[in-house]
mmCIF file of C-alpha atoms (C1' of nucleotides) in Angstrom:
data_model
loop_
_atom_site.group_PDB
_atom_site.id
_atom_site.type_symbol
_atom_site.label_atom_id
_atom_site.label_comp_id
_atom_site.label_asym_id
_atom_site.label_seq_id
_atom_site.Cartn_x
_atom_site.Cartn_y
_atom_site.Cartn_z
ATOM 1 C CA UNK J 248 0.000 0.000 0.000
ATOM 2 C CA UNK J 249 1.926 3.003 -1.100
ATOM 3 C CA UNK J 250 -1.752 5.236 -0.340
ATOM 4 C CA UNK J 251 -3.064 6.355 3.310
ATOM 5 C CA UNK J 252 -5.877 4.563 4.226
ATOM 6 C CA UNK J 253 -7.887 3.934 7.336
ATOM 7 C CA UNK J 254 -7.535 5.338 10.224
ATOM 8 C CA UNK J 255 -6.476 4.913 13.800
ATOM 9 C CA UNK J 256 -5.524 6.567 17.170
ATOM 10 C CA UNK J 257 -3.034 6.685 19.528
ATOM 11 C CA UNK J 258 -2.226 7.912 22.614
ATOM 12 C CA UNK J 259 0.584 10.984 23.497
ATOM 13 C CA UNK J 260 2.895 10.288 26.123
ATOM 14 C CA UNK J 261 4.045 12.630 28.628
ATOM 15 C CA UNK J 262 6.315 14.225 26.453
ATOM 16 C CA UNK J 263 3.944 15.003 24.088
ATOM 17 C CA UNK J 264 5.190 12.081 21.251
ATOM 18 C CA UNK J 265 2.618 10.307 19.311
ATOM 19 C CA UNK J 266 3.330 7.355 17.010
ATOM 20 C CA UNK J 267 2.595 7.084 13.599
ATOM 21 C CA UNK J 268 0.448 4.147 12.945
ATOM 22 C CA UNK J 269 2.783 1.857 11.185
ATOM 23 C CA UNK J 270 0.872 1.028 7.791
ATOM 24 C CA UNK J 271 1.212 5.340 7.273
ATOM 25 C CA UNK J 272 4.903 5.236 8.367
ATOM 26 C CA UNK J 273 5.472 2.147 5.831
ATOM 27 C CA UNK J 274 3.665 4.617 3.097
ATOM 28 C CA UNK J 275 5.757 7.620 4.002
ATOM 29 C CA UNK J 276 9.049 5.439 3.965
ATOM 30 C CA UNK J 277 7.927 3.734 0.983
ATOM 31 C CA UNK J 278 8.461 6.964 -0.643
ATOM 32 C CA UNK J 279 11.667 7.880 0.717
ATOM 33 C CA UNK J 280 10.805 10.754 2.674
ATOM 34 C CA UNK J 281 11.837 11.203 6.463
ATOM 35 C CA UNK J 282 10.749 14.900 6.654
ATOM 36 C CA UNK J 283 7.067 15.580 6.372
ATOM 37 C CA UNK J 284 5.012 18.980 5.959
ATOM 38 C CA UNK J 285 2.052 19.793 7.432
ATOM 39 C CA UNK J 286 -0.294 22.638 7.312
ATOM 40 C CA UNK J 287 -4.041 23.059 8.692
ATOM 41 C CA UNK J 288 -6.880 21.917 6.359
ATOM 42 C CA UNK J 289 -9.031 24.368 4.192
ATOM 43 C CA UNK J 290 -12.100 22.360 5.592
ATOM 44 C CA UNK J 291 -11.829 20.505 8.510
ATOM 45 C CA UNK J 292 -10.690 21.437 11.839
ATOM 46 C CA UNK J 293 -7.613 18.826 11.149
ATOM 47 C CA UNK J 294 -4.014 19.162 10.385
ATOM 48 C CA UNK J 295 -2.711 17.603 6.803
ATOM 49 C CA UNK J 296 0.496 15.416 7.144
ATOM 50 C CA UNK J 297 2.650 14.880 4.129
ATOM 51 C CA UNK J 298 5.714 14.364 1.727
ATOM 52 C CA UNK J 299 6.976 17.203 -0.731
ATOM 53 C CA UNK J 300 4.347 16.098 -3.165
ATOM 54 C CA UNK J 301 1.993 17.416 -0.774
ATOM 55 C CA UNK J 302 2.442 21.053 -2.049
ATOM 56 C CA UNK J 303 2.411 19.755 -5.273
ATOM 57 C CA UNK J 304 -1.114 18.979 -4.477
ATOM 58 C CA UNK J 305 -1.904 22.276 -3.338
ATOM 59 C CA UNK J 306 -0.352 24.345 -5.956
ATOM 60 C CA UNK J 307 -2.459 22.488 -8.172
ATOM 61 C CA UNK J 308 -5.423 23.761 -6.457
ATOM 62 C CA UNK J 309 -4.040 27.301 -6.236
ATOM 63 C CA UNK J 310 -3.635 27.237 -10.061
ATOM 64 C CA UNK J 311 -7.183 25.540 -11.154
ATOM 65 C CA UNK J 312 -7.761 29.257 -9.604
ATOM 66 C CA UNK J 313 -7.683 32.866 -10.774
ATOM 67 C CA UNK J 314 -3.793 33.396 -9.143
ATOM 68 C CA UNK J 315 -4.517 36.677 -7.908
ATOM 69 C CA UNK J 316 -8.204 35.511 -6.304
ATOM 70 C CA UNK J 317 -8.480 35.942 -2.513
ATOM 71 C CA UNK J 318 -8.761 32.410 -2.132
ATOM 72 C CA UNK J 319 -5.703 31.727 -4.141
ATOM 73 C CA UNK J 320 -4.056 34.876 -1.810
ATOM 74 C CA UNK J 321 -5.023 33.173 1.731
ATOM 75 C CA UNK J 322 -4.418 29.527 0.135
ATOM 76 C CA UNK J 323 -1.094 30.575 -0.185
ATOM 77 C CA UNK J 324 -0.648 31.945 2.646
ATOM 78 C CA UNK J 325 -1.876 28.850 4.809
ATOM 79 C CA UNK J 326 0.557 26.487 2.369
ATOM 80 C CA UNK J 327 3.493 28.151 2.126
ATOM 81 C CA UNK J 328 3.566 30.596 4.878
ATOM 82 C CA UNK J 329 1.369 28.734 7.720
ATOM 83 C CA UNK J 330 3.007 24.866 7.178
ATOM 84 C CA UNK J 331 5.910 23.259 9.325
ATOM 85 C CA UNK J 332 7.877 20.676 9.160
ATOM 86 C CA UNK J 333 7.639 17.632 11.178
ATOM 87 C CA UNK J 334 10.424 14.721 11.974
ATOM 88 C CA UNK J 335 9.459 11.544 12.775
ATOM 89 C CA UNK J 336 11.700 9.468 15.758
ATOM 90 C CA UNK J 337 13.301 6.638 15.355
ATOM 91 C CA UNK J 338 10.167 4.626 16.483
ATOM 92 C CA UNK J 339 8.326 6.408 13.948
ATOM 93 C CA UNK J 340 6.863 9.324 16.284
ATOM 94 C CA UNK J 341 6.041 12.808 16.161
ATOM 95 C CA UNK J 342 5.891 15.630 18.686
ATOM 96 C CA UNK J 343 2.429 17.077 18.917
ATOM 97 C CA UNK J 344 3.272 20.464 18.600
ATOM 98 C CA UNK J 345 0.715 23.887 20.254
ATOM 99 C CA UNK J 346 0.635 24.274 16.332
ATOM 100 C CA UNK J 347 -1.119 21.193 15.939
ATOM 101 C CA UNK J 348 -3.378 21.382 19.289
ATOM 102 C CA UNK J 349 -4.131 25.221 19.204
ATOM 103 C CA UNK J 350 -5.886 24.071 15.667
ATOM 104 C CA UNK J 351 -7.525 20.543 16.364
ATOM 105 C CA UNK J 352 -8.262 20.865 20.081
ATOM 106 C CA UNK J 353 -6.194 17.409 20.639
ATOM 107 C CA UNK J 354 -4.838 17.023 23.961
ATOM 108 C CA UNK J 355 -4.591 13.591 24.366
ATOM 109 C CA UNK J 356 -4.896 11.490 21.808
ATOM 110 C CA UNK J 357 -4.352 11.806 17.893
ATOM 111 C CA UNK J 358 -6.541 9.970 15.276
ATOM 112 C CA UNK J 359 -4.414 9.625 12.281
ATOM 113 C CA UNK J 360 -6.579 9.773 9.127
ATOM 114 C CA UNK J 361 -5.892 8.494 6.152
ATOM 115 C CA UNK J 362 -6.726 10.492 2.566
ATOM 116 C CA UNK J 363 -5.214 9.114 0.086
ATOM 117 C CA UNK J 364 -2.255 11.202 -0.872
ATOM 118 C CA UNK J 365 -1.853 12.505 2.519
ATOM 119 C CA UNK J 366 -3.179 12.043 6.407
ATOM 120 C CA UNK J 367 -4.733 14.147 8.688
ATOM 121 C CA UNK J 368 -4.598 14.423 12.771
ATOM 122 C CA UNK J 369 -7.772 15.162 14.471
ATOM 123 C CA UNK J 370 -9.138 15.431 17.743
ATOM 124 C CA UNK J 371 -11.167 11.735 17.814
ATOM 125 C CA UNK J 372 -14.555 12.622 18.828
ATOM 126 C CA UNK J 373 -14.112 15.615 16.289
ATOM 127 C CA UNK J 374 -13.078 13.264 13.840
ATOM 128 C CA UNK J 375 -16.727 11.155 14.790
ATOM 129 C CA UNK J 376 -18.847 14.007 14.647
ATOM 130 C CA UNK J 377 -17.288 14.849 11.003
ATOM 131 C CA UNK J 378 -17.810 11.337 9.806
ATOM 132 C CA UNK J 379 -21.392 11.503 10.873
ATOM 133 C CA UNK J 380 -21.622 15.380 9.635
ATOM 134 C CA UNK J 381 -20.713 13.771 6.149
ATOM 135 C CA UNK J 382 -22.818 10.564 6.229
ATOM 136 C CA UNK J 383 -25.986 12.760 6.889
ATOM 137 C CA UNK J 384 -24.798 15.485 4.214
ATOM 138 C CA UNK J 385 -24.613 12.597 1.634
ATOM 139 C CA UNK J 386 -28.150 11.062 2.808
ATOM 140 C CA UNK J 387 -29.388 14.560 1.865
ATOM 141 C CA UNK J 388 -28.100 14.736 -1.455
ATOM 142 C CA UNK J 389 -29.814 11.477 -2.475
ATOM 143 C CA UNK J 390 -26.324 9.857 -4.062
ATOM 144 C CA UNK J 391 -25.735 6.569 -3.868
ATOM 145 C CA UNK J 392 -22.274 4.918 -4.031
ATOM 146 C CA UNK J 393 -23.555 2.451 -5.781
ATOM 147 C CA UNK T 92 -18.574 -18.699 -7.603
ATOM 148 C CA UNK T 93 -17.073 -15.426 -8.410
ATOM 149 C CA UNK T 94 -19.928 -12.995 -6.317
ATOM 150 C CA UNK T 95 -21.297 -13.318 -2.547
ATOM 151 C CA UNK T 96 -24.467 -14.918 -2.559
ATOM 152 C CA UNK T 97 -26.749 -15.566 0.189
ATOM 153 C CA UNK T 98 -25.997 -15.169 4.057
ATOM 154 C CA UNK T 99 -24.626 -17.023 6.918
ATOM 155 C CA UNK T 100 -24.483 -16.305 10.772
ATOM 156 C CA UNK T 101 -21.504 -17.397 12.449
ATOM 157 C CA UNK T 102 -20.289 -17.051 16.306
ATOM 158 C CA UNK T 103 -17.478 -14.831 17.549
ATOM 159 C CA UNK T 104 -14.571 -16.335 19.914
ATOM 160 C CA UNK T 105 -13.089 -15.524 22.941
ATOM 161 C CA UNK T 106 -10.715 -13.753 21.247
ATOM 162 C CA UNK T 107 -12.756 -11.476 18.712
ATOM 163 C CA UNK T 108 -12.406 -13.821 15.750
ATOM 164 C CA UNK T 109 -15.441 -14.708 13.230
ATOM 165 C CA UNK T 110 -15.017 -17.194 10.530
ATOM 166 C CA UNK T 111 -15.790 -15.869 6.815
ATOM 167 C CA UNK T 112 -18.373 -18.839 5.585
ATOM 168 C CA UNK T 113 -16.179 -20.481 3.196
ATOM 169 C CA UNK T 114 -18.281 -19.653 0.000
ATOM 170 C CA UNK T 115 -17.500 -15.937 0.725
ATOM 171 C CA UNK T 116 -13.594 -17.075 1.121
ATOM 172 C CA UNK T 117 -13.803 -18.983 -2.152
ATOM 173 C CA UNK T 118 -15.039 -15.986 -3.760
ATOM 174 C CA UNK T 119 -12.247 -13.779 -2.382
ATOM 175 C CA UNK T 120 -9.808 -16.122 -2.678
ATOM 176 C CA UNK T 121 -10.606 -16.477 -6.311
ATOM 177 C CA UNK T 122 -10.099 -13.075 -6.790
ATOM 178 C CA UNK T 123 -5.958 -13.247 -5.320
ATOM 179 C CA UNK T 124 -7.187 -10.917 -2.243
ATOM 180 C CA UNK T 125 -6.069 -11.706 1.034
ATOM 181 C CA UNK T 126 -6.781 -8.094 2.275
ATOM 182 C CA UNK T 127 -10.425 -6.355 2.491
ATOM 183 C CA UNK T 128 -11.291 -3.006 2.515
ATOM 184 C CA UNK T 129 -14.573 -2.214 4.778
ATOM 185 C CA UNK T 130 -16.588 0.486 5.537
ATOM 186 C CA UNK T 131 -19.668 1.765 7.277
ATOM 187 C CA UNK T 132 -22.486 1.529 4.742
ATOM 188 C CA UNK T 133 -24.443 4.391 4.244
ATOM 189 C CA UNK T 134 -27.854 3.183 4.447
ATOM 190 C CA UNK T 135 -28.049 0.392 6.675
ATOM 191 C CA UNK T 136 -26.361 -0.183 10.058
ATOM 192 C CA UNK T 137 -23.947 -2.925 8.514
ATOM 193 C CA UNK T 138 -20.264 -2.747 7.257
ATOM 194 C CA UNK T 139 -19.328 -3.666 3.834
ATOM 195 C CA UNK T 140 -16.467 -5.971 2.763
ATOM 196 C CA UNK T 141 -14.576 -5.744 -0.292
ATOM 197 C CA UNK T 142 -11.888 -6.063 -2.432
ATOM 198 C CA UNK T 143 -9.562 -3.113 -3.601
ATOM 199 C CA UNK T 144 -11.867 -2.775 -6.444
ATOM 200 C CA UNK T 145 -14.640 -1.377 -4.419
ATOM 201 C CA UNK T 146 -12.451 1.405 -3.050
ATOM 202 C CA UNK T 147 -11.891 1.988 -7.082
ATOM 203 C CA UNK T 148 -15.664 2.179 -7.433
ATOM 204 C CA UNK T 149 -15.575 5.058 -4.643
ATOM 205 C CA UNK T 150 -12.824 6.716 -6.474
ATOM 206 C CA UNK T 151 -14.127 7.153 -9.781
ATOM 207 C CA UNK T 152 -17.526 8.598 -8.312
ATOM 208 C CA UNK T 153 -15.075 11.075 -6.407
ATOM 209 C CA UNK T 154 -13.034 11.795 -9.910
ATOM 210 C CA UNK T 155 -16.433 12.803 -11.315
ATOM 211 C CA UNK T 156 -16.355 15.614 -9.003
ATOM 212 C CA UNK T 157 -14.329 18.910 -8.442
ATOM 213 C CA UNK T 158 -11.754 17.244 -6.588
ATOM 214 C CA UNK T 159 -11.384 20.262 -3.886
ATOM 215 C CA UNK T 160 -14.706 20.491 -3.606
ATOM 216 C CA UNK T 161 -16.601 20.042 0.114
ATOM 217 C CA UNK T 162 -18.362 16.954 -1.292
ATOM 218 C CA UNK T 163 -15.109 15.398 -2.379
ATOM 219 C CA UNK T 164 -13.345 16.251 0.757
ATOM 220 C CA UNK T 165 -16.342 14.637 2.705
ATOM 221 C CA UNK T 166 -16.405 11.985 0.408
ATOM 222 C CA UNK T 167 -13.148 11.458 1.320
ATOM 223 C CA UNK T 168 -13.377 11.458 4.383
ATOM 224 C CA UNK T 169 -15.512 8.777 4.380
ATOM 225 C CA UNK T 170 -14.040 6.421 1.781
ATOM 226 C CA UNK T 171 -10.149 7.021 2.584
ATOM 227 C CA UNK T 172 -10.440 7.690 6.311
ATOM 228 C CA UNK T 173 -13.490 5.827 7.132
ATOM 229 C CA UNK T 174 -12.684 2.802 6.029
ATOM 230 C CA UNK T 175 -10.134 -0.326 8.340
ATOM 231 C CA UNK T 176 -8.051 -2.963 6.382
ATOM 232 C CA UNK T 177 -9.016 -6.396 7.675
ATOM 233 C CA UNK T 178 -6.891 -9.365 7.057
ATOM 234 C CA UNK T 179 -8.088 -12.704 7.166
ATOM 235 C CA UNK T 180 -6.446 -15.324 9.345
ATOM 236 C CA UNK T 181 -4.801 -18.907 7.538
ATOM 237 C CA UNK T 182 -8.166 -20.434 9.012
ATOM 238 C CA UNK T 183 -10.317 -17.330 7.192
ATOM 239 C CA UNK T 184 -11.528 -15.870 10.082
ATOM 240 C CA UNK T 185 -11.287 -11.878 10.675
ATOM 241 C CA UNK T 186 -11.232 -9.869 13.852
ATOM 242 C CA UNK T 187 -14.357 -8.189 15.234
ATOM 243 C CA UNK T 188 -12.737 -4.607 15.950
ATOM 244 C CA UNK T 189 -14.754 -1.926 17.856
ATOM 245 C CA UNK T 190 -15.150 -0.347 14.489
ATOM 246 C CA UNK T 191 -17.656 -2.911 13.353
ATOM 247 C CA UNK T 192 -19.371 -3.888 16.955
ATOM 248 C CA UNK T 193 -20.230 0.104 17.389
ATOM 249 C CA UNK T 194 -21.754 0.526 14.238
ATOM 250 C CA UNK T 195 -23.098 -2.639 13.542
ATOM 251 C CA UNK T 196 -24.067 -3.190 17.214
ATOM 252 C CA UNK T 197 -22.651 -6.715 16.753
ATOM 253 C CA UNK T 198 -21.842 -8.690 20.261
ATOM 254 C CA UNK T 199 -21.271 -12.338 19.873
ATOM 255 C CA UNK T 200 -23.181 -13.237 16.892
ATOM 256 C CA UNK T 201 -22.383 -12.137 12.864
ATOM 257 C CA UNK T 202 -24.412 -12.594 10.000
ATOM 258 C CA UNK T 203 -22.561 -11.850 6.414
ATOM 259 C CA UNK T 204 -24.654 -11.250 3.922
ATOM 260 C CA UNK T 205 -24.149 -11.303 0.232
ATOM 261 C CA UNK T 206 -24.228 -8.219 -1.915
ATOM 262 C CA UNK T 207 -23.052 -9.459 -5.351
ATOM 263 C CA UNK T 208 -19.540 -7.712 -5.550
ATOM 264 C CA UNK T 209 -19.335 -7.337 -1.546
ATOM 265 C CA UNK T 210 -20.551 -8.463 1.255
ATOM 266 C CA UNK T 211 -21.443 -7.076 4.525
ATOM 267 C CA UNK T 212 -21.549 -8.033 8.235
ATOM 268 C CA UNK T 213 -24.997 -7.493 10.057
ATOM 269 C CA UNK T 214 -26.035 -8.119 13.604
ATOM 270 C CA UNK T 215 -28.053 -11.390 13.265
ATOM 271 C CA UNK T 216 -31.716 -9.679 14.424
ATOM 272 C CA UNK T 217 -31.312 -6.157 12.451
ATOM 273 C CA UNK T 218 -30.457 -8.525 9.357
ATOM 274 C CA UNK T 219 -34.338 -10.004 10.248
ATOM 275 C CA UNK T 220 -35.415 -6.731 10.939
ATOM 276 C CA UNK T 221 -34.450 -5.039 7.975
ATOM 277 C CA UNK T 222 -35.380 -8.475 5.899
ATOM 278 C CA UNK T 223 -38.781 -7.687 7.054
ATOM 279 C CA UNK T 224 -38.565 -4.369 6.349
ATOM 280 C CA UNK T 225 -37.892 -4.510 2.733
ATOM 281 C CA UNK T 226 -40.515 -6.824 2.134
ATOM 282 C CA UNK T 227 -42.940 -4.789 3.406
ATOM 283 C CA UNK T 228 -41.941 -1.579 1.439
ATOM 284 C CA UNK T 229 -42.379 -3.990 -1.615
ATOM 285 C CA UNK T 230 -46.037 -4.986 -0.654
ATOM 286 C CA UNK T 231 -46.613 -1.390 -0.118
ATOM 287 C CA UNK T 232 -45.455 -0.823 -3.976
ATOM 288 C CA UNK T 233 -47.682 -3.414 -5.375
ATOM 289 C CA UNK T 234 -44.452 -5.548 -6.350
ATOM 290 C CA UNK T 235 -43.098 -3.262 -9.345
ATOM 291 C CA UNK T 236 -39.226 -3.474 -9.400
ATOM 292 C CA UNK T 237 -37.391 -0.456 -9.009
ATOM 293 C "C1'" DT V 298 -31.584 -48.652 3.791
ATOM 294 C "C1'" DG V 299 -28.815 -48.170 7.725
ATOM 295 C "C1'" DG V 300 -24.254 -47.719 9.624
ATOM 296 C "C1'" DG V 301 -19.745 -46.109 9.541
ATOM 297 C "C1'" DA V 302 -15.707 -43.901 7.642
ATOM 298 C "C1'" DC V 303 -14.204 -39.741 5.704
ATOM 299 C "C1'" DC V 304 -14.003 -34.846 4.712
ATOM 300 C "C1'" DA V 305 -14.780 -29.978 5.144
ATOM 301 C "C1'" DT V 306 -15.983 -26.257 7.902
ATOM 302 C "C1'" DA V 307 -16.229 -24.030 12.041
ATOM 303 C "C1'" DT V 308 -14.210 -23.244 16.559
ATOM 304 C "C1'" DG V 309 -10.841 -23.138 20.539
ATOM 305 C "C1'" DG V 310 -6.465 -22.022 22.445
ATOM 306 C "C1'" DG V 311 -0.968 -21.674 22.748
ATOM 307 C "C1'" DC V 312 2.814 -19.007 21.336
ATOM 308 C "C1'" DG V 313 5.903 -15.869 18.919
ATOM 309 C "C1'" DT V 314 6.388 -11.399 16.826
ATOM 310 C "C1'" DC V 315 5.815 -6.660 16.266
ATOM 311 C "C1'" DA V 316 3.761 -2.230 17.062
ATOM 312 C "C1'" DA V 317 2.724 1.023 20.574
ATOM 313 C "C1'" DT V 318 4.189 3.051 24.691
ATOM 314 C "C1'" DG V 319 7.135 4.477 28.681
ATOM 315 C "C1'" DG V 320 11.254 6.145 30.521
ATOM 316 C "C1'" DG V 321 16.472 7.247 30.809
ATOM 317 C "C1'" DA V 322 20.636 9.422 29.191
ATOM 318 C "C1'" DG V 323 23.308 12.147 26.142
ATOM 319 C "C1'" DA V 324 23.406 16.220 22.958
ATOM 320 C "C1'" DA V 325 22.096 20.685 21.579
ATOM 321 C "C1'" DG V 326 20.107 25.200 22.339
ATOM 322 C "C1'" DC V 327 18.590 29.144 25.373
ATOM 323 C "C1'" DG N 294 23.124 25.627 34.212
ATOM 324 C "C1'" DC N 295 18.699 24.581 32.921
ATOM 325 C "C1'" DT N 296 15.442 23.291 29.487
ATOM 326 C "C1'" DT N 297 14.321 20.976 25.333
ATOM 327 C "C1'" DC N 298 14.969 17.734 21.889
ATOM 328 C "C1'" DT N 299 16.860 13.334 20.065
ATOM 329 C "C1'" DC N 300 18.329 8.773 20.335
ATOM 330 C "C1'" DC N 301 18.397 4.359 22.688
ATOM 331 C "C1'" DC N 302 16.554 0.530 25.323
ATOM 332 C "C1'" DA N 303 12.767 -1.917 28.098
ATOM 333 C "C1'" DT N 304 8.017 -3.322 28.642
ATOM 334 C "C1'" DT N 305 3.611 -4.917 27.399
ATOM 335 C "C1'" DG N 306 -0.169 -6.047 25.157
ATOM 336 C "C1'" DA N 307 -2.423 -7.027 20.872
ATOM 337 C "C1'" DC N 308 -2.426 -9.508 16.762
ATOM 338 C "C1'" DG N 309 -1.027 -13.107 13.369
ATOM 339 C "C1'" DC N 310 0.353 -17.832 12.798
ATOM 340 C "C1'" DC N 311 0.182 -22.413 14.088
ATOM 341 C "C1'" DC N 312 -1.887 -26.785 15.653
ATOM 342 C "C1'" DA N 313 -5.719 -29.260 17.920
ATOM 343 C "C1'" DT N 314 -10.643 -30.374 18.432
ATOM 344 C "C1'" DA N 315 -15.598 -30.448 17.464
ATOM 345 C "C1'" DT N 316 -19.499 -30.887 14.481
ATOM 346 C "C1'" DG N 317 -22.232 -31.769 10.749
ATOM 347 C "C1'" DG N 318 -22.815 -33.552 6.271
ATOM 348 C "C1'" DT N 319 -21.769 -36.791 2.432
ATOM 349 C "C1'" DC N 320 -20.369 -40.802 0.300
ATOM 350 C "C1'" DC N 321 -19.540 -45.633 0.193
ATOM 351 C "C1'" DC N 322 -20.423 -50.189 1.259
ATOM 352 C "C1'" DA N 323 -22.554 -53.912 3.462
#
DNA sequence: TGGGACCATATGGGCGTCAATGGGAGAAGC
DNA sequence: GCTTCTCCCATTGACGCCCATATGGTCCCA
């Protein structure tokens, strides 16, 4: 699996490590990176976790826009100017930074959550309440996976 | 056999475990899978099993759309991050994770139920239930298919 | 047609491995 | 010198793999 999928949560220790479950660190290795980015999301109350590529991503977004837009202007902003860098341990863990708690409300536990291309820490019972949020949304709309 | 016909109910061990009835492990087995993809379904209170091809189905729906859309993120959400690997023991059993008992409200009983490409894991009496259910909605439309 | 052997599936439990977690000590920065 | 971060090692608990047993059904043969 060279994708982030699923999702799980772990506990922080007292000083304030989390580990990566291992199927994302395999992913993240996979690809040779040891240095991730991360930056808050444009929709959830979560933080995005990811490799180089991840900008990638994000440019692409910025560009499928008018460049000199507001939202291209504040997208920017919260990319390029607003992201850190994170290191992973050698057990594969990362300090939970006020960066990522101020933004997620997560205090003591992290669910990691896989999207594909990237993952995403959230607050668990935030991370439940958006799940449900998104089931009912879909209901709504009357589309069927299927 | 190459789809998932009919149902079974099978008992859960002291340790978690359910055994897939073997038709449904022929039909995976057929395929070359040895590792499912599930999610929470979106109508009924059951989790679906799967191949990687029916996170492909997902995808393609979410292709269709903007891809930084709300809906896409949501959709997401729920496909990438919603869903748990499960791998299937030599004996073809799989583990009963909180993930399925909370939705499902599964205790010590599992029914898996055919759905053609997938199948899905009920608790025993909301499989009746909802048996019941859609036989009576089909009274109710004088027997026309869909 | 009845009994018995055989086979496949379902089920139960022991054991090793690995991921998650906790804590200590050295290194680097304030 | 004190705090903070990084690396290293220990613990533990869950999960995957293995083998053993039970149970029900089918086939064969008398």
């Amino acid at each position: 699996m060279n994708r982030f999928l699923s999702h799980a949560t772990n506990r922080i220790d007292a000083k304030g490590r989390v580990s990566v479950p291992s199927a994302f660190r395999a992913a993240v290795s996979e690809a040779g990176v040891r240095e991730l980015y991360c930056f808050q999301d444009f929709v959830f109350p979560a933080v995005s976790v990811g490799g180089p590529e991840l900008l990638d991503r994000f440019e692409r977004q910025m560009a499928a826009e008018d460049p000199f837009s507001d939202a291209a202007n504040q997208m920017s902003l919260l990319v390029h100017g607003g992201g850190v860098f994170v290191k992973l341990d050698p057990e594969g863990r990362l300090m939970v930074t006020d960066f990522i708690r101020d933004f997620t409300g997560i205090s003591t536990d992290v669910t990691f959550v896989g999207r594909g291309d990237h993952f995403q820490l959230w607050e668990p019972r935030a991370f439940a309440r958006a799940q449900v949020e998104a089931r009912e949304r879909r209901k709504q709309r009357g589309l069927r996976p299927e």
